[in-house]
Amino acid sequence: MSAAAAQAEGGTVTLINVFEVPECALQASINYWKLSRDFLQTQPGYVSTALHQSIAPDAKFMLVNIAVWESAEAFKAASAKMMQTAGIAPVDGLKFTPGLYTVIETD
Amino acid sequence: MSAAAAQAEGGTVTLINVFEVPECALQASINYWKLSRDFLQTQPGYVSTALHQSIAPDAKFMLVNIAVWESAEAFKAASAKMMQTAGIAPVDGLKFTPGLYTVIETD
């Protein structure tokens, strides 16, 4: 098991989700994020979230969500429940790559 | 100018840099990050940084760096200077996608 995985065992994790946003779908993608946040923040283990927007208009990842959860299990349970029950309409062409992380180095 | 870009005008920005790490190059990539951090943290406008490692062994982005800078200009000057003077050897096959962001939504 990697150091990061071991560290995550039961500890907080950081969700980093990078969004590849189709042309003209930025606001729709932000609205999609808001609906997901409104659901996820009610779920057990949720700690915080912040949606970041690129300051460059041509970035590969125009939006990046960075959220903190009390555990990997809490996040997985909440997002599975969202998929099954929240009924949030997807945005055509919006592609995201979520991952769970722990901090291994700082300054 | 986008809201994010306007917000960044002279304000702090968040560097989010996702790393696609070749097989067997994880430690070399972490060492590369450390050398870059050691240089960048001495530069004007640097605020903080944290290297995140995926808890899943097969993530597309095994490493993600999240750093805060006093301004976009400060970061750009520091990274240009690093490229010109620091002489940090690149890691074969390591691909990264840096971007500067501002927070547009939280909870």
XYZ file of N, CA and C in Angstrom:
642
model
N 0.864 -1.203 0.000
C 0.000 0.000 0.000
C 0.896 1.248 0.000
N 0.572 2.230 -0.872
C 1.416 3.427 -0.947
C 1.286 4.241 0.336
N 2.270 5.086 0.562
C 2.246 5.957 1.742
C 0.968 6.787 1.739
N 0.597 7.282 0.547
C -0.599 8.136 0.468
C -1.848 7.335 0.843
N -1.922 6.113 0.360
C -3.104 5.289 0.652
C -3.156 4.973 2.143
N -1.982 4.668 2.704
C -1.936 4.350 4.138
C -2.381 5.563 4.945
N -1.888 6.721 4.524
C -2.212 7.973 5.217
C -3.720 8.217 5.180
N -4.330 7.798 4.083
C -5.771 8.086 3.897
C -6.627 7.131 4.739
N -6.004 6.040 5.198
C -6.766 5.042 5.966
C -7.538 5.691 7.108
N -8.770 6.069 6.877
C -9.550 6.623 7.977
C -9.305 8.105 8.198
N -8.272 8.717 7.517
C -8.023 10.154 7.722
C -8.724 10.969 6.655
N -8.628 12.318 6.758
C -9.284 13.152 5.752
C -8.600 12.955 4.407
N -9.374 13.142 3.355
C -8.834 13.076 2.002
C -9.260 14.328 1.250
N -8.498 14.653 0.221
C -8.828 15.798 -0.627
C -9.289 15.285 -1.974
N -10.495 15.659 -2.348
C -10.989 15.352 -3.702
C -10.493 16.452 -4.628
N -9.792 16.076 -5.681
C -9.386 17.045 -6.706
C -10.024 16.556 -8.001
N -10.891 17.405 -8.569
C -11.647 16.995 -9.743
C -11.439 18.038 -10.836
N -10.761 17.653 -11.919
C -10.485 18.606 -12.992
C -11.540 18.454 -14.088
N -12.068 19.598 -14.535
C -13.159 19.622 -15.518
C -12.647 20.106 -16.872
N -12.873 19.289 -17.914
C -12.652 19.763 -19.285
C -14.009 20.254 -19.779
N -14.110 21.567 -19.956
C -15.412 22.204 -20.193
C -15.580 22.513 -21.686
N -16.635 22.006 -22.324
C -16.842 22.312 -23.745
C -17.095 23.814 -23.946
N -16.775 24.296 -25.136
C -17.040 25.691 -25.504
C -18.492 26.049 -25.144
N -18.747 27.240 -24.661
C -20.098 27.748 -24.356
C -20.816 26.952 -23.257
N -20.117 26.136 -22.495
C -20.812 25.359 -21.442
C -20.270 25.687 -20.062
N -19.557 26.829 -19.961
C -18.946 27.163 -18.672
C -20.022 27.389 -17.599
N -21.003 28.230 -17.901
C -22.023 28.528 -16.883
C -22.851 27.276 -16.568
N -23.154 26.504 -17.590
C -23.917 25.269 -17.346
C -23.125 24.327 -16.449
N -21.796 24.301 -16.636
C -20.938 23.429 -15.819
C -20.874 23.932 -14.379
N -20.826 25.249 -14.213
C -20.826 25.827 -12.859
C -22.165 25.511 -12.177
N -23.261 25.621 -12.912
C -24.582 25.316 -12.337
C -24.659 23.831 -11.938
N -24.093 22.976 -12.784
C -24.054 21.529 -12.486
C -23.283 21.302 -11.189
N -22.140 22.030 -11.062
C -21.321 21.901 -9.844
C -22.125 22.342 -8.614
N -22.891 23.453 -8.761
C -23.658 23.981 -7.617
C -24.694 22.955 -7.146
N -25.380 22.325 -8.092
C -26.394 21.332 -7.729
C -25.729 20.145 -7.012
N -24.574 19.735 -7.507
C -23.850 18.623 -6.865
C -23.404 19.041 -5.459
N -22.856 20.251 -5.332
C -22.424 20.752 -4.006
C -23.604 20.775 -3.039
N -24.754 21.276 -3.519
C -25.915 21.392 -2.624
C -26.300 20.024 -2.059
N -26.140 18.987 -2.890
C -26.450 17.633 -2.405
C -25.340 17.125 -1.489
N -24.093 17.198 -1.978
C -22.970 16.573 -1.264
C -22.726 17.203 0.102
N -22.961 18.499 0.231
C -22.664 19.140 1.524
C -23.618 18.700 2.628
N -24.692 17.991 2.244
C -25.621 17.481 3.274
C -25.214 16.077 3.733
N -24.222 15.512 3.105
C -23.886 14.109 3.360
C -22.879 13.939 4.496
N -22.946 12.829 5.221
C -22.006 12.604 6.326
C -20.554 12.619 5.821
N -19.677 13.243 6.600
C -18.252 13.236 6.258
C -17.800 14.394 5.388
N -18.752 15.185 4.914
C -18.404 16.372 4.106
C -17.715 17.401 4.990
N -16.642 18.021 4.509
C -15.959 19.054 5.301
C -16.023 20.415 4.600
N -15.512 20.482 3.356
C -15.513 21.784 2.661
C -15.287 21.566 1.166
N -15.566 22.637 0.396
C -15.312 22.545 -1.031
C -15.076 23.935 -1.601
N -14.307 24.001 -2.693
C -14.066 25.276 -3.354
C -13.895 25.010 -4.848
N -14.701 25.713 -5.641
C -14.599 25.576 -7.091
C -13.663 26.653 -7.631
N -12.649 26.218 -8.362
C -11.647 27.129 -8.914
C -11.878 27.301 -10.413
N -11.762 28.544 -10.883
C -11.873 28.795 -12.330
C -10.550 29.322 -12.840
N -10.133 28.829 -14.010
C -8.876 29.272 -14.594
C -8.951 30.761 -14.931
N -7.824 31.456 -14.701
C -7.796 32.871 -15.080
C -7.442 33.011 -16.564
N -6.990 31.913 -17.152
C -6.734 31.929 -18.601
C -7.969 31.359 -19.301
N -8.406 32.005 -20.384
C -9.640 31.574 -21.047
C -9.489 30.280 -21.846
N -8.235 29.830 -22.066
C -8.021 28.663 -22.935
C -7.406 27.488 -22.181
N -7.582 27.457 -20.872
C -6.966 26.373 -20.089
C -7.609 25.031 -20.446
N -6.805 23.971 -20.377
C -7.350 22.638 -20.638
C -8.432 22.308 -19.613
N -8.149 22.677 -18.362
C -9.105 22.429 -17.274
C -9.654 23.770 -16.792
N -10.786 24.177 -17.312
C -11.297 25.515 -16.985
C -11.789 25.578 -15.536
N -12.247 24.442 -15.026
C -12.733 24.401 -13.643
C -12.034 23.265 -12.895
N -11.703 23.496 -11.646
C -11.134 22.450 -10.783
C -11.836 22.548 -9.429
N -12.419 21.435 -9.003
C -13.032 21.415 -7.684
C -12.066 20.774 -6.690
N -11.891 21.422 -5.548
C -11.039 20.886 -4.482
C -11.902 20.808 -3.220
N -12.150 19.586 -2.764
C -13.025 19.411 -1.602
C -12.332 18.528 -0.570
N -12.722 18.688 0.679
C -12.146 17.883 1.766
C -13.253 17.041 2.386
N -12.932 15.758 2.589
C -13.886 14.826 3.191
C -13.226 14.118 4.382
N -14.046 13.729 5.348
C -13.469 13.101 6.549
C -12.805 11.768 6.220
N -13.279 11.107 5.156
C -12.648 9.830 4.765
C -12.989 9.527 3.313
N -12.211 8.642 2.721
C -12.478 8.209 1.344
C -13.841 7.514 1.282
N -14.142 6.731 2.286
C -15.413 5.990 2.301
C -16.595 6.968 2.313
N -16.482 8.017 3.106
C -17.586 9.000 3.201
C -17.833 9.625 1.832
N -16.758 9.991 1.136
C -16.945 10.610 -0.180
C -17.561 9.614 -1.160
N -17.054 8.385 -1.165
C -17.559 7.388 -2.129
C -19.037 7.101 -1.875
N -19.422 7.018 -0.617
C -20.831 6.756 -0.291
C -21.707 7.928 -0.747
N -21.239 9.137 -0.489
C -22.024 10.327 -0.840
C -22.158 10.454 -2.355
N -21.080 10.207 -3.091
C -21.200 10.409 -4.543
C -22.012 9.294 -5.181
N -21.936 8.074 -4.605
C -22.787 6.991 -5.125
C -24.256 7.335 -4.902
N -24.554 7.866 -3.701
C -25.946 8.226 -3.379
C -26.428 9.341 -4.311
N -25.535 10.296 -4.587
C -25.899 11.396 -5.492
C -26.263 10.851 -6.866
N -25.430 9.931 -7.375
C -25.682 9.363 -8.707
C -27.053 8.671 -8.735
N -27.377 7.989 -7.621
C -28.623 7.197 -7.607
C -29.858 8.038 -7.369
N -29.712 9.124 -6.589
C -30.941 9.779 -6.117
C -31.102 11.245 -6.511
N -30.000 11.933 -6.773
C -30.134 13.395 -6.890
C -30.734 13.823 -8.227
N -30.602 12.975 -9.249
C -31.218 13.314 -10.535
C -30.714 14.608 -11.141
N -29.410 14.867 -11.035
C -28.842 16.092 -11.616
C -28.499 15.816 -13.078
N -29.079 16.604 -13.965
C -28.872 16.370 -15.403
C -27.415 16.664 -15.769
N -26.762 15.756 -16.486
C -25.375 16.003 -16.885
C -25.288 17.116 -17.930
N -24.095 17.651 -18.114
C -23.864 18.700 -19.117
C -23.200 18.041 -20.325
N -23.803 18.202 -21.488
C -23.262 17.586 -22.709
C -21.796 17.918 -22.910
N -20.971 16.868 -23.048
C -19.566 17.083 -23.397
C -18.664 17.426 -22.234
N -19.253 17.667 -21.052
C -18.434 17.985 -19.885
C -17.723 16.716 -19.419
N -16.382 16.804 -19.324
C -15.602 15.634 -18.919
C -14.859 15.957 -17.630
N -14.997 15.067 -16.620
C -14.214 15.364 -15.411
C -13.419 14.140 -14.965
N -12.333 14.431 -14.296
C -11.414 13.391 -13.830
C -11.210 13.578 -12.333
N -12.033 12.918 -11.523
C -11.908 13.071 -10.074
C -10.847 12.127 -9.498
N -10.248 12.533 -8.403
C -9.303 11.651 -7.707
C -9.252 12.021 -6.235
N -8.944 11.057 -5.392
C -8.793 11.318 -3.958
C -7.315 11.334 -3.625
N -6.928 12.319 -2.824
C -5.513 12.571 -2.564
C -5.251 12.819 -1.084
N -3.998 12.630 -0.688
C -3.547 13.148 0.602
C -2.298 13.991 0.350
N -2.049 14.894 1.259
C -0.875 15.768 1.127
C 0.361 14.984 1.582
N 1.394 14.943 0.739
C 2.608 14.210 1.120
C 3.792 15.134 1.356
N 3.730 16.356 0.830
C 4.838 17.311 1.018
C 4.287 18.730 1.075
N 4.890 19.573 1.899
C 4.534 21.012 1.855
C 5.859 21.780 1.874
N 5.825 22.990 2.338
C 7.097 23.756 2.353
C 7.663 23.877 3.755
N -12.988 40.205 -20.223
C -12.202 39.488 -19.207
C -13.157 38.707 -18.311
N -12.828 37.391 -18.062
C -13.709 36.566 -17.240
C -13.685 37.053 -15.788
N -14.702 36.649 -15.053
C -14.773 37.025 -13.635
C -13.519 36.530 -12.919
N -13.100 35.311 -13.272
C -11.924 34.737 -12.593
C -10.687 35.582 -12.897
N -10.544 35.956 -14.146
C -9.352 36.738 -14.535
C -9.380 38.105 -13.841
N -10.566 38.688 -13.787
C -10.685 40.007 -13.134
C -10.311 39.875 -11.668
N -10.807 38.795 -11.079
C -10.559 38.568 -9.647
C -9.058 38.431 -9.392
N -8.373 37.860 -10.374
C -6.942 37.585 -10.195
C -6.113 38.863 -10.353
N -6.711 39.887 -10.963
C -5.978 41.136 -11.213
C -5.293 41.629 -9.937
N -4.043 41.245 -9.740
C -3.332 41.750 -8.574
C -3.635 40.990 -7.305
N -4.670 40.063 -7.314
C -4.986 39.323 -6.080
C -4.255 37.995 -6.078
N -4.407 37.216 -4.974
C -3.717 35.929 -4.917
C -4.324 34.984 -5.949
N -3.493 34.069 -6.401
C -3.953 33.047 -7.337
C -3.520 31.682 -6.810
N -4.236 30.663 -7.251
C -3.894 29.291 -6.881
C -3.340 28.571 -8.099
N -2.119 28.080 -7.972
C -1.540 27.242 -9.036
C -2.010 25.815 -8.788
N -2.641 25.216 -9.773
C -3.016 23.798 -9.694
C -2.294 23.115 -10.853
N -1.415 22.168 -10.500
C -0.592 21.539 -11.523
C -0.767 20.023 -11.401
N -1.365 19.414 -12.431
C -1.604 17.969 -12.381
C -0.477 17.249 -13.121
N 0.029 16.180 -12.494
C 1.177 15.435 -13.025
C 0.733 14.062 -13.531
N 1.022 13.774 -14.796
C 0.871 12.407 -15.314
C 2.245 11.752 -15.174
N 2.330 10.798 -14.249
C 3.619 10.244 -13.836
C 3.864 8.898 -14.527
N 4.964 8.751 -15.270
C 5.248 7.466 -15.909
C 5.468 6.373 -14.857
N 5.193 5.131 -15.260
C 5.424 3.984 -14.382
C 6.847 4.082 -13.781
N 7.043 3.710 -12.538
C 8.364 3.670 -11.869
C 9.043 5.035 -11.774
N 8.331 6.108 -11.967
C 8.991 7.432 -11.877
C 8.355 8.283 -10.789
N 7.618 7.616 -9.870
C 6.924 8.397 -8.842
C 7.919 9.117 -7.925
N 8.895 8.375 -7.405
C 9.845 9.007 -6.479
C 10.688 10.062 -7.198
N 11.069 9.768 -8.431
C 11.859 10.753 -9.198
C 11.032 12.021 -9.404
N 9.717 11.852 -9.621
C 8.851 13.016 -9.834
C 8.678 13.818 -8.542
N 8.596 13.111 -7.421
C 8.506 13.792 -6.127
C 9.806 14.554 -5.861
N 10.928 13.947 -6.178
C 12.224 14.627 -5.984
C 12.322 15.863 -6.882
N 11.835 15.748 -8.107
C 11.817 16.875 -9.046
C 10.978 17.997 -8.443
N 9.832 17.629 -7.858
C 8.935 18.628 -7.241
C 9.657 19.326 -6.081
N 10.394 18.535 -5.280
C 11.080 19.109 -4.112
C 12.121 20.146 -4.547
N 12.873 19.824 -5.585
C 13.896 20.766 -6.072
C 13.222 22.049 -6.577
N 12.095 21.875 -7.268
C 11.382 23.060 -7.764
C 10.855 23.880 -6.587
N 10.276 23.201 -5.601
C 9.757 23.913 -4.414
C 10.876 24.672 -3.715
N 12.023 24.008 -3.560
C 13.135 24.661 -2.845
C 13.528 25.973 -3.528
N 13.429 25.985 -4.858
C 13.765 27.219 -5.593
C 12.619 28.218 -5.464
N 11.397 27.767 -5.790
C 10.252 28.682 -5.881
C 9.917 29.340 -4.554
N 10.120 28.633 -3.454
C 9.716 29.218 -2.164
C 10.619 30.380 -1.748
N 11.726 30.562 -2.468
C 12.610 31.706 -2.172
C 12.228 32.935 -2.997
N 11.286 32.789 -3.878
C 10.973 33.855 -4.833
C 9.901 34.809 -4.313
N 9.956 36.080 -4.716
C 8.962 37.056 -4.248
C 7.541 36.620 -4.628
N 6.603 36.790 -3.715
C 5.193 36.502 -4.006
C 4.765 35.083 -3.680
N 5.738 34.248 -3.303
C 5.390 32.867 -2.926
C 4.625 32.882 -1.614
N 3.569 32.086 -1.488
C 2.806 32.026 -0.229
C 2.880 30.621 0.385
N 2.427 29.605 -0.374
C 2.431 28.252 0.204
C 2.303 27.222 -0.918
N 2.596 25.955 -0.558
C 2.428 24.888 -1.549
C 2.169 23.576 -0.840
N 1.476 22.665 -1.515
C 1.239 21.333 -0.950
C 1.156 20.329 -2.101
N 1.999 19.310 -2.010
C 1.979 18.260 -3.035
C 1.045 17.143 -2.593
N 0.085 16.816 -3.449
C -0.909 15.788 -3.140
C -0.602 14.523 -3.941
N -0.724 13.369 -3.276
C -0.539 12.100 -3.990
C -1.853 11.328 -3.976
N -2.184 10.722 -5.108
C -3.414 9.949 -5.205
C -3.369 8.751 -4.257
N -4.521 8.479 -3.639
C -4.558 7.291 -2.783
C -4.836 6.037 -3.635
N -5.240 6.265 -4.878
C -5.411 5.130 -5.790
C -4.126 4.965 -6.600
N -3.652 3.735 -6.764
C -2.368 3.520 -7.453
C -2.450 3.719 -8.966
N -3.672 3.802 -9.505
C -3.806 3.865 -10.970
C -4.435 5.168 -11.449
N -4.323 6.201 -10.642
C -4.944 7.481 -11.024
C -4.246 8.067 -12.248
N -5.029 8.761 -13.074
C -4.427 9.427 -14.246
C -3.396 10.456 -13.788
N -3.758 11.179 -12.723
C -2.853 12.202 -12.186
C -2.367 11.738 -10.813
N -1.221 11.105 -10.763
C -0.763 10.528 -9.494
C -0.354 11.620 -8.500
N 0.096 12.754 -9.050
C 0.507 13.859 -8.183
C -0.190 15.138 -8.626
N -0.604 15.954 -7.674
C -1.191 17.267 -7.982
C -0.572 18.278 -7.012
N 0.013 19.323 -7.563
C 0.547 20.377 -6.716
C -0.453 21.525 -6.647
N -0.703 22.002 -5.433
C -1.598 23.144 -5.224
C -0.810 24.195 -4.452
N -0.551 25.327 -5.095
C 0.261 26.366 -4.457
C -0.471 27.702 -4.527
N -0.163 28.584 -3.588
C -0.773 29.919 -3.567
C 0.324 30.958 -3.767
N 0.035 31.923 -4.662
C 0.977 32.999 -4.957
C 0.265 34.341 -4.791
N 1.039 35.365 -4.439
C 0.415 36.678 -4.205
C -0.194 37.242 -5.474
N 0.355 36.856 -6.625
C -0.212 37.339 -7.895
C 0.218 36.405 -9.025
N -0.508 36.478 -10.131
C -0.144 35.688 -11.312
C 1.230 36.111 -11.815
N 1.492 37.403 -11.769
C 2.780 37.918 -12.269
C 3.935 37.348 -11.442
N 3.752 37.294 -10.132
C 4.824 36.781 -9.255
C 5.131 35.333 -9.612
N 4.083 34.531 -9.816
C 4.331 33.140 -10.173
C 5.027 33.021 -11.519
N 4.551 33.760 -12.498
C 5.138 33.659 -13.846
C 6.605 34.072 -13.832
N 6.933 35.120 -13.090
C 8.333 35.572 -13.011
C 9.190 34.497 -12.340
N 8.673 33.927 -11.268
C 9.445 32.930 -10.517
C 9.660 31.673 -11.360
N 8.629 31.230 -12.076
C 8.815 29.985 -12.836
C 9.697 30.210 -14.059
N 9.623 31.422 -14.631
C 10.538 31.717 -15.751
C 11.983 31.714 -15.254
N 12.202 32.322 -14.086
C 13.565 32.393 -13.525
C 14.067 30.976 -13.213
N 13.163 30.137 -12.703
C 13.544 28.750 -12.391
C 13.993 28.034 -13.664
N 13.228 28.200 -14.738
C 13.567 27.538 -16.003
C 14.954 27.989 -16.489
N 15.222 29.294 -16.289
C 16.486 29.824 -16.823
C 17.693 29.508 -15.948
N 17.484 29.438 -14.647
C 18.665 29.426 -13.756
C 18.788 28.191 -12.860
N 17.688 27.521 -12.551
C 17.775 26.511 -11.483
C 18.443 25.222 -11.956
N 18.406 24.955 -13.255
C 19.088 23.758 -13.774
C 18.576 22.457 -13.183
N 17.262 22.356 -12.990
C 16.693 21.118 -12.434
C 16.442 20.139 -13.591
N 17.054 18.976 -13.509
C 16.930 18.005 -14.600
C 15.491 17.490 -14.685
N 14.893 17.498 -15.869
C 13.525 16.987 -16.021
C 13.468 15.473 -15.808
N 12.272 14.968 -15.569
C 12.069 13.522 -15.403
C 11.491 12.981 -16.711
N 12.160 11.994 -17.289
C 11.710 11.435 -18.570
C 10.238 11.030 -18.520
N 9.464 11.552 -19.461
C 8.075 11.104 -19.581
C 7.099 11.767 -18.642
N 7.616 12.549 -17.687
C 6.719 13.228 -16.745
C 6.014 14.370 -17.479
N 4.667 14.350 -17.434
C 3.895 15.386 -18.127
C 3.073 16.153 -17.101
N 3.182 17.517 -17.152
C 2.323 18.237 -16.210
C 1.547 19.337 -16.925
N 0.406 19.657 -16.333
C -0.511 20.636 -16.901
C -0.805 21.673 -15.817
N 0.009 22.738 -15.780
C -0.216 23.769 -14.760
C -1.279 24.770 -15.192
N -1.948 25.349 -14.208
C -2.903 26.414 -14.513
C -3.043 27.316 -13.298
N -3.372 28.594 -13.549
C -3.607 29.528 -12.452
C -5.110 29.741 -12.307
N -5.564 29.726 -11.073
C -7.002 29.725 -10.793
C -7.351 30.716 -9.683
N -8.621 31.113 -9.650
C -9.157 31.776 -8.462
C -10.411 31.008 -8.044
N -10.729 31.123 -6.776
C -11.919 30.448 -6.253
C -13.146 31.259 -6.639
N -14.134 30.602 -7.264
C -15.348 31.331 -7.655
C -16.584 30.900 -6.866
N -16.515 29.715 -6.230
C -17.655 29.238 -5.443
C -17.151 28.395 -4.269
N -17.798 28.500 -3.134
C -17.483 27.574 -2.023
C -18.820 27.049 -1.495
N -18.876 26.660 -0.263
C -20.169 26.158 0.264
C -20.802 27.149 1.239
